[in-house]
Short mmCIF file of C-alpha atoms and ligand atoms in Angstrom, two decimals:
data_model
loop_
_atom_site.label_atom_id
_atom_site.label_comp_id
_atom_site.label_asym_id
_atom_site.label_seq_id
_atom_site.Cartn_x
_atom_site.Cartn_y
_atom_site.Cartn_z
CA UNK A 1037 0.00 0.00 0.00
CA UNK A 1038 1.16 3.63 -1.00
CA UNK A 1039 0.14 5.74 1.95
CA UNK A 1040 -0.35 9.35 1.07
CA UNK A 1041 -0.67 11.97 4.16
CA UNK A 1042 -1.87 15.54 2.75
CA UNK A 1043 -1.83 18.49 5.66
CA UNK A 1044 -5.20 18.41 5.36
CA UNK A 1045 -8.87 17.36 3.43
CA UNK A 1046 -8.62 19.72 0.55
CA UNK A 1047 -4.90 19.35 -0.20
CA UNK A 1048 -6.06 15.16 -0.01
CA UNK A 1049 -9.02 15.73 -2.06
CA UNK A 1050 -7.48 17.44 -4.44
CA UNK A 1051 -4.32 14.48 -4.55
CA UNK A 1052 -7.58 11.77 -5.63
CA UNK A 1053 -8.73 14.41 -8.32
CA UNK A 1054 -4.94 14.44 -9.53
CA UNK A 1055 -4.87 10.80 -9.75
CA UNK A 1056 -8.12 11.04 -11.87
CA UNK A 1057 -7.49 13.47 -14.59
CA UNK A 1058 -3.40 11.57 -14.94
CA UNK A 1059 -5.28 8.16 -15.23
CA UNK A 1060 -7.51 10.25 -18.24
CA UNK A 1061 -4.85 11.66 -19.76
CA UNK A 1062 -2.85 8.36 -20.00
CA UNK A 1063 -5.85 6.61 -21.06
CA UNK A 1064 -8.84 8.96 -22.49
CA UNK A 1065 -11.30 5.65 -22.95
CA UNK A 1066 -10.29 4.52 -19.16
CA UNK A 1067 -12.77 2.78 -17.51
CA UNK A 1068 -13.28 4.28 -13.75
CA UNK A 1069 -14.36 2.42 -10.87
CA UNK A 1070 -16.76 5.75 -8.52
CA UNK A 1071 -18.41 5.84 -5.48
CA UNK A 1072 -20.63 8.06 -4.06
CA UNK A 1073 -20.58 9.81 -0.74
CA UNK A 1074 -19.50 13.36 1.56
CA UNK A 1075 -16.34 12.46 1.00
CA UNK A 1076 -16.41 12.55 -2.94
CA UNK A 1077 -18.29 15.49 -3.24
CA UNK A 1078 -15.37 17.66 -3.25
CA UNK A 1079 -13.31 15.35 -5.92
CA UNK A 1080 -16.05 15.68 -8.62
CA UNK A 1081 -16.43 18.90 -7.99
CA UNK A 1082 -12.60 19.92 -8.18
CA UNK A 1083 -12.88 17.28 -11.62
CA UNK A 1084 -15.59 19.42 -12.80
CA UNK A 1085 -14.14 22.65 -12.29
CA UNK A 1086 -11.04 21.15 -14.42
CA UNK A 1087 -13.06 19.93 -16.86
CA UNK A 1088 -14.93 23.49 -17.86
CA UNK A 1089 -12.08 25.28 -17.41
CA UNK A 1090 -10.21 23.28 -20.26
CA UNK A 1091 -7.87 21.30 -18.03
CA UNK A 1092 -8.50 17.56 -18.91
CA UNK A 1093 -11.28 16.18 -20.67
CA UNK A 1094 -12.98 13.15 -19.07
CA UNK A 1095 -16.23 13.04 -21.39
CA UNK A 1096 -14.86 9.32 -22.81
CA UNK A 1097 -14.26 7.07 -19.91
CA UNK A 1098 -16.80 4.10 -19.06
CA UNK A 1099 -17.51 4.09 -15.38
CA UNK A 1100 -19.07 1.64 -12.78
CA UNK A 1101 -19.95 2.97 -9.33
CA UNK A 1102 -19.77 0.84 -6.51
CA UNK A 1103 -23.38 0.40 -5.47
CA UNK A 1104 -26.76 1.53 -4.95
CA UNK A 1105 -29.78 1.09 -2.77
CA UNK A 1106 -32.30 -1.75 -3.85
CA UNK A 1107 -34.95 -0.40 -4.94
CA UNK A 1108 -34.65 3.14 -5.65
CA UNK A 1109 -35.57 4.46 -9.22
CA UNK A 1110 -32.60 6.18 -10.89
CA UNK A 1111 -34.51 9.24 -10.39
CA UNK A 1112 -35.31 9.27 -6.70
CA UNK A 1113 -33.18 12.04 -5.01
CA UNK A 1114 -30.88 9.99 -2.56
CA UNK A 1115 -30.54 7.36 -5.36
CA UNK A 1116 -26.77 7.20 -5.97
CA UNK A 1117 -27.73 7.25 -9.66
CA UNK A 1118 -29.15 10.70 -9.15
CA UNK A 1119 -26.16 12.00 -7.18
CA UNK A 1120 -23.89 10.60 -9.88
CA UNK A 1121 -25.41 12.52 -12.94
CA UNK A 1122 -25.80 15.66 -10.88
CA UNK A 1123 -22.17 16.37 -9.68
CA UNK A 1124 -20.50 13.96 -12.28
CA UNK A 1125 -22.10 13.00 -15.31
CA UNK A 1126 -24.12 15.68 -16.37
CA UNK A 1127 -21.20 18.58 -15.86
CA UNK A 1128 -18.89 16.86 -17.81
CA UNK A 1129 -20.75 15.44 -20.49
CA UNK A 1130 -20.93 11.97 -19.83
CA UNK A 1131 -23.47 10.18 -21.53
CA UNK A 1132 -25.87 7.91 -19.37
CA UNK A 1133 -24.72 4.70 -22.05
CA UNK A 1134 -21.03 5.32 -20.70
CA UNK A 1135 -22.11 4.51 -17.20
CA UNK A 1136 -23.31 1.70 -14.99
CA UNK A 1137 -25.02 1.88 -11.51
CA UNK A 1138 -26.34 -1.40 -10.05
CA UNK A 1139 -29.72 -0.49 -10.31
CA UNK A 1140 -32.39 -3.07 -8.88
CA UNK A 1141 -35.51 -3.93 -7.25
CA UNK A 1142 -36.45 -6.50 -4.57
CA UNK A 1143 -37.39 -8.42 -7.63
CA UNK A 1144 -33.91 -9.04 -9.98
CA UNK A 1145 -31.23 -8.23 -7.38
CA UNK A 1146 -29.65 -11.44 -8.31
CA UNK A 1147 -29.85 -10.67 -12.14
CA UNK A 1148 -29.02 -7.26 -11.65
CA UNK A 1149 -25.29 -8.38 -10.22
CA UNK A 1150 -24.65 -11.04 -12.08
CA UNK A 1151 -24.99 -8.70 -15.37
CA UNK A 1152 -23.26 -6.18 -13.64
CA UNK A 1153 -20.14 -8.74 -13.35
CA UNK A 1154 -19.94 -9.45 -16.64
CA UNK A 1155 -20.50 -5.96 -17.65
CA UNK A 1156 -17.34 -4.94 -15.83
CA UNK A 1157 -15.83 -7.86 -17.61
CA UNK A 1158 -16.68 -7.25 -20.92
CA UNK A 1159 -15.45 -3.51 -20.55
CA UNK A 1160 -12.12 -4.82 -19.86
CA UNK A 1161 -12.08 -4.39 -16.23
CA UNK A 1162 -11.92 -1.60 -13.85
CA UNK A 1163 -8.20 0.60 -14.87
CA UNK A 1164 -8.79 2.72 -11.57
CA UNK A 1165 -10.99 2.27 -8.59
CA UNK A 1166 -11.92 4.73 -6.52
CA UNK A 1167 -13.11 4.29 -2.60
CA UNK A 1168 -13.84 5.78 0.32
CA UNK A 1169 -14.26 4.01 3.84
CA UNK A 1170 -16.97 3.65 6.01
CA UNK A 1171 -16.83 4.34 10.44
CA UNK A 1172 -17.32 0.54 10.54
CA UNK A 1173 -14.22 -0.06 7.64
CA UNK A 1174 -16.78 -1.09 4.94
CA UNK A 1175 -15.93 -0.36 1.32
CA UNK A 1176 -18.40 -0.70 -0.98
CA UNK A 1177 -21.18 -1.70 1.06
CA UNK A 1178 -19.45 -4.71 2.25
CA UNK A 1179 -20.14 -4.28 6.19
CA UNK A 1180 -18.18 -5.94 8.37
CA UNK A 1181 -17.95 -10.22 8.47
CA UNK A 1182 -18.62 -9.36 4.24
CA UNK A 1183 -16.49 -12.52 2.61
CA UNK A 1184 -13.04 -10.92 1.65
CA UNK A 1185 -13.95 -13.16 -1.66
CA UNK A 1186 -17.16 -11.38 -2.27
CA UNK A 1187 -18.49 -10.67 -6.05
CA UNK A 1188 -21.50 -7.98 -6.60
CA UNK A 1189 -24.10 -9.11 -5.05
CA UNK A 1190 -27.30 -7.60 -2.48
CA UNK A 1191 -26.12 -6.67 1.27
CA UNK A 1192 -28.09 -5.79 4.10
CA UNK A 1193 -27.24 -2.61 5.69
CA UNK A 1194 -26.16 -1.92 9.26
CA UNK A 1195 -28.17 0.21 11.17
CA UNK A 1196 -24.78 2.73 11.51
CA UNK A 1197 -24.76 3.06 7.85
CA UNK A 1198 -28.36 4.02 7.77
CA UNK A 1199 -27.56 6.37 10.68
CA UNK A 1200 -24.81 7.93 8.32
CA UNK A 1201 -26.38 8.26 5.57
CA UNK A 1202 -29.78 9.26 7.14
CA UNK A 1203 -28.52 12.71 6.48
CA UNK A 1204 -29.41 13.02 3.19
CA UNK A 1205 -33.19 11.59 3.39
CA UNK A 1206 -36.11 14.05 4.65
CA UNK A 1207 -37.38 12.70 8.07
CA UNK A 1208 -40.41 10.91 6.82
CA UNK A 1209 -38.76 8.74 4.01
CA UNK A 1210 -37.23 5.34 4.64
CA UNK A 1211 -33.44 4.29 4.65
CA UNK A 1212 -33.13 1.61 2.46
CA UNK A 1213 -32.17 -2.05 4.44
CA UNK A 1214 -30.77 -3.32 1.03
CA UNK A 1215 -28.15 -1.88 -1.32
CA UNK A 1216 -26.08 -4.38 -4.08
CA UNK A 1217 -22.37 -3.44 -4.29
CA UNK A 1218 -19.54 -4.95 -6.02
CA UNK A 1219 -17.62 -7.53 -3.51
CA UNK A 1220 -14.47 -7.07 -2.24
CA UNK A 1221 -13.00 -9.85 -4.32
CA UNK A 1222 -14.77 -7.72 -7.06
CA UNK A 1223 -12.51 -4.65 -5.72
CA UNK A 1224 -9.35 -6.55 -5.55
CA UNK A 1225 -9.91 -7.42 -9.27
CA UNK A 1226 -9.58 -4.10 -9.69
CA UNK A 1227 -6.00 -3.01 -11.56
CA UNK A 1228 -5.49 0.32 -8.69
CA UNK A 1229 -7.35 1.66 -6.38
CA UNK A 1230 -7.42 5.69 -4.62
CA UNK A 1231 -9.16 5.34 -1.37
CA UNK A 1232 -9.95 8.68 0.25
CA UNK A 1233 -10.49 9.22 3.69
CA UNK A 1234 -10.75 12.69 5.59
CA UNK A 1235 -11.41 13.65 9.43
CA UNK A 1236 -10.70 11.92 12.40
CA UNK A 1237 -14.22 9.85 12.58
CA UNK A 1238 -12.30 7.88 9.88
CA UNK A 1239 -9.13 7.39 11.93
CA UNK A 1240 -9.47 3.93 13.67
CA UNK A 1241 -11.53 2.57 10.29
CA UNK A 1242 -8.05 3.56 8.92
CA UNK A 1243 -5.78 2.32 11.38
CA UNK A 1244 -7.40 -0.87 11.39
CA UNK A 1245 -7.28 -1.09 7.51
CA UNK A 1246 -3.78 -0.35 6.75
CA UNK A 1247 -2.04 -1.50 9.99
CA UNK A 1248 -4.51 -4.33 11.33
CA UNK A 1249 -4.53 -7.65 10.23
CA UNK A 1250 -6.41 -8.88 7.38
CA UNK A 1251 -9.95 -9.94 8.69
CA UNK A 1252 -13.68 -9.32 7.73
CA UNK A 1253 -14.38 -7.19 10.56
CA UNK A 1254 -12.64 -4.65 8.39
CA UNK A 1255 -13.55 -5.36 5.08
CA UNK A 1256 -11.22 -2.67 3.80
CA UNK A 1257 -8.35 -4.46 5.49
CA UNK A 1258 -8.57 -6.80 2.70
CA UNK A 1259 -6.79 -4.29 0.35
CA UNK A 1260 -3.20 -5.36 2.31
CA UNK A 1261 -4.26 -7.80 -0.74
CA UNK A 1262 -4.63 -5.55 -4.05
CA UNK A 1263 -1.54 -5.58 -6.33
CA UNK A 1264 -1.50 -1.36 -6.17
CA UNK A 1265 -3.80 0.59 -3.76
CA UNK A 1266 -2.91 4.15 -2.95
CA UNK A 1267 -4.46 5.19 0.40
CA UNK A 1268 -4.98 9.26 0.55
CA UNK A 1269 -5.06 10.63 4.08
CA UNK A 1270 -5.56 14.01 5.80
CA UNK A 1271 -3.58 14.72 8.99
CA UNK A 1272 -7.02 13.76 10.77
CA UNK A 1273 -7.86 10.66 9.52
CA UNK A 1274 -3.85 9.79 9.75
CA UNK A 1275 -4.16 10.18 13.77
CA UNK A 1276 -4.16 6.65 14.69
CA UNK A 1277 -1.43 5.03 12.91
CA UNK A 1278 1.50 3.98 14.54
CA UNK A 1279 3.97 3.70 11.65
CA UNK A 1280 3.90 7.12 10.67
CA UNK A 1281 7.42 7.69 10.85
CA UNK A 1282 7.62 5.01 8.40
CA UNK A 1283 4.86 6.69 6.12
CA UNK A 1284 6.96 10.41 6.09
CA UNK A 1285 9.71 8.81 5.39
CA UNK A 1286 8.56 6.71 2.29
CA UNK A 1287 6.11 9.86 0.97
CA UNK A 1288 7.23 12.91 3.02
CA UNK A 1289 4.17 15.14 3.06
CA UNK A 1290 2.43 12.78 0.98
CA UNK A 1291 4.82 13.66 -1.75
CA UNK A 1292 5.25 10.84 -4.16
CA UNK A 1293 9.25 10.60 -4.15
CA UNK A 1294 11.22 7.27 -3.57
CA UNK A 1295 11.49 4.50 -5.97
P1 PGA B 1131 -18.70 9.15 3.38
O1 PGA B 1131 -18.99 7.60 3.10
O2 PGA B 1131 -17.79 9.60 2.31
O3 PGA B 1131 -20.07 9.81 3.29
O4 PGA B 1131 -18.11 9.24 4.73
C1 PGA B 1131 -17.94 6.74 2.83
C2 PGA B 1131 -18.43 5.32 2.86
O5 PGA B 1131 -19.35 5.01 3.63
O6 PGA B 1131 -17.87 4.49 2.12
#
């Protein structure tokens, strides 16, 4: 793991947007792994601001984002498809056949991510992954005891992530229970991943995930396994690891130096 420690969330923010726009200029047709979230909101928005002001053009990629709620049209307001096209999609001109949400109902969950497998397949697989982390350590929405071997498939939500995300549902709607997400083995398939985290609610997920050991209880811990994940930090979410002498050594200030 490359482990990246920006003075704080906007300098790490905009390190994940970097990543982005160099993985679009190497490759214009790449196809992006997204996910959704407080934590992204400031990446597409810092992609978007690149985009219209003539600094990279992303309008070609093929994306998949990591999940969505069961049974949520595309155009209900907390539906992650609606979230996508609003701060991502529609601003930089990225056409609804370029992208893929796992969208389903109680009905064809099971269809719904088996297609979605072999969509991702048949695209050529995911060139760059991007990920955030939940309190609990879940990526994706593979809570915690999630099989480290996981493929897309329907999860149940814990009641913490329906607390977290309760914030952006009015009072009188209901969190969805259900949400299909890619698996970790999924993820791990993945050529590189950019995981995100800011603030120091994220610190112990983080902790646990780069310095525990490898377990379900913190399904991100399973990327000690991927072949090249870059792990982007702010000084908060930083505050609980114990090698970080090791860390400004290797990447002082979260430059990218060394070998
Ligand atoms: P957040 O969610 O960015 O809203 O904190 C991250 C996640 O749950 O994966």
């Amino acid at each position: 793991m490359k482990i990246l420690i920006l003075p704080d969330a906007q300098s790490a923010s905009r390190r994940v947007a970097d990543a982005i726009t160099a993985q679009v200029a190497k490759k214009p047709d790449s196809v992006l792994g997204l996910a959704t979230g407080g934590t992204m909101e400031p990446v597409y928005t810092d992609l978007v601001r690149r985009a219209q002001s003539g600094g990279c053009d992303i309008s070609r990629v093929t994306t998949f984002n990591l999940d969505e709620y069961v049974g949520l049209a595309p155009g209900h307001p907390q539906s992650y498809r609606h979230f996508m096209t609003e701060r991502l999609f529609a601003p930089l001109g990225i056409r609804d056949e370029q992208t893929h949400l796992p969208t389903a109902d109680a009905g064809n969950c099971d269809q719904v991510a088996k297609d979605y497998e072999r969509a991702i397949n048949e695209a050529g697989g995911i060139d760059l992954q991007l990920l955030g982390i939940g309190h609990n350590g879940h990526i994706g929405f593979n809570e915690p005891t999630s099989s480290l071997a996981s493929r897309t498939r329907v999860k149940t939500l814990t009641e913490r992530t329906r607390e977290a995300n309760s914030r952006y549902f009015r009072e009188d709607e209901e969190i969805p229970r259900f949400a299909i997400t890619m698996g970790i083995g999924t993820i791990l398939d993945t050529a590189e991943v950019c995981l995100l985290a800011v603030g120091d609610a994220k610190a112990a997920a983080v902790a646990a995930m780069v310095e525990g050991p490898v377990s379900a209880r913190c399904p991100a811990s399973a990327l000690q396994f991927h072949r090249k994940a870059t792990i982007v930090l702010d000084e908060a979410a930083a505050s609980r690891l114990e090698l970080r002498d090791y860390y400004d050594t290797v990447h002082p200030g979260g430059a990218e130096t060394g070998l």
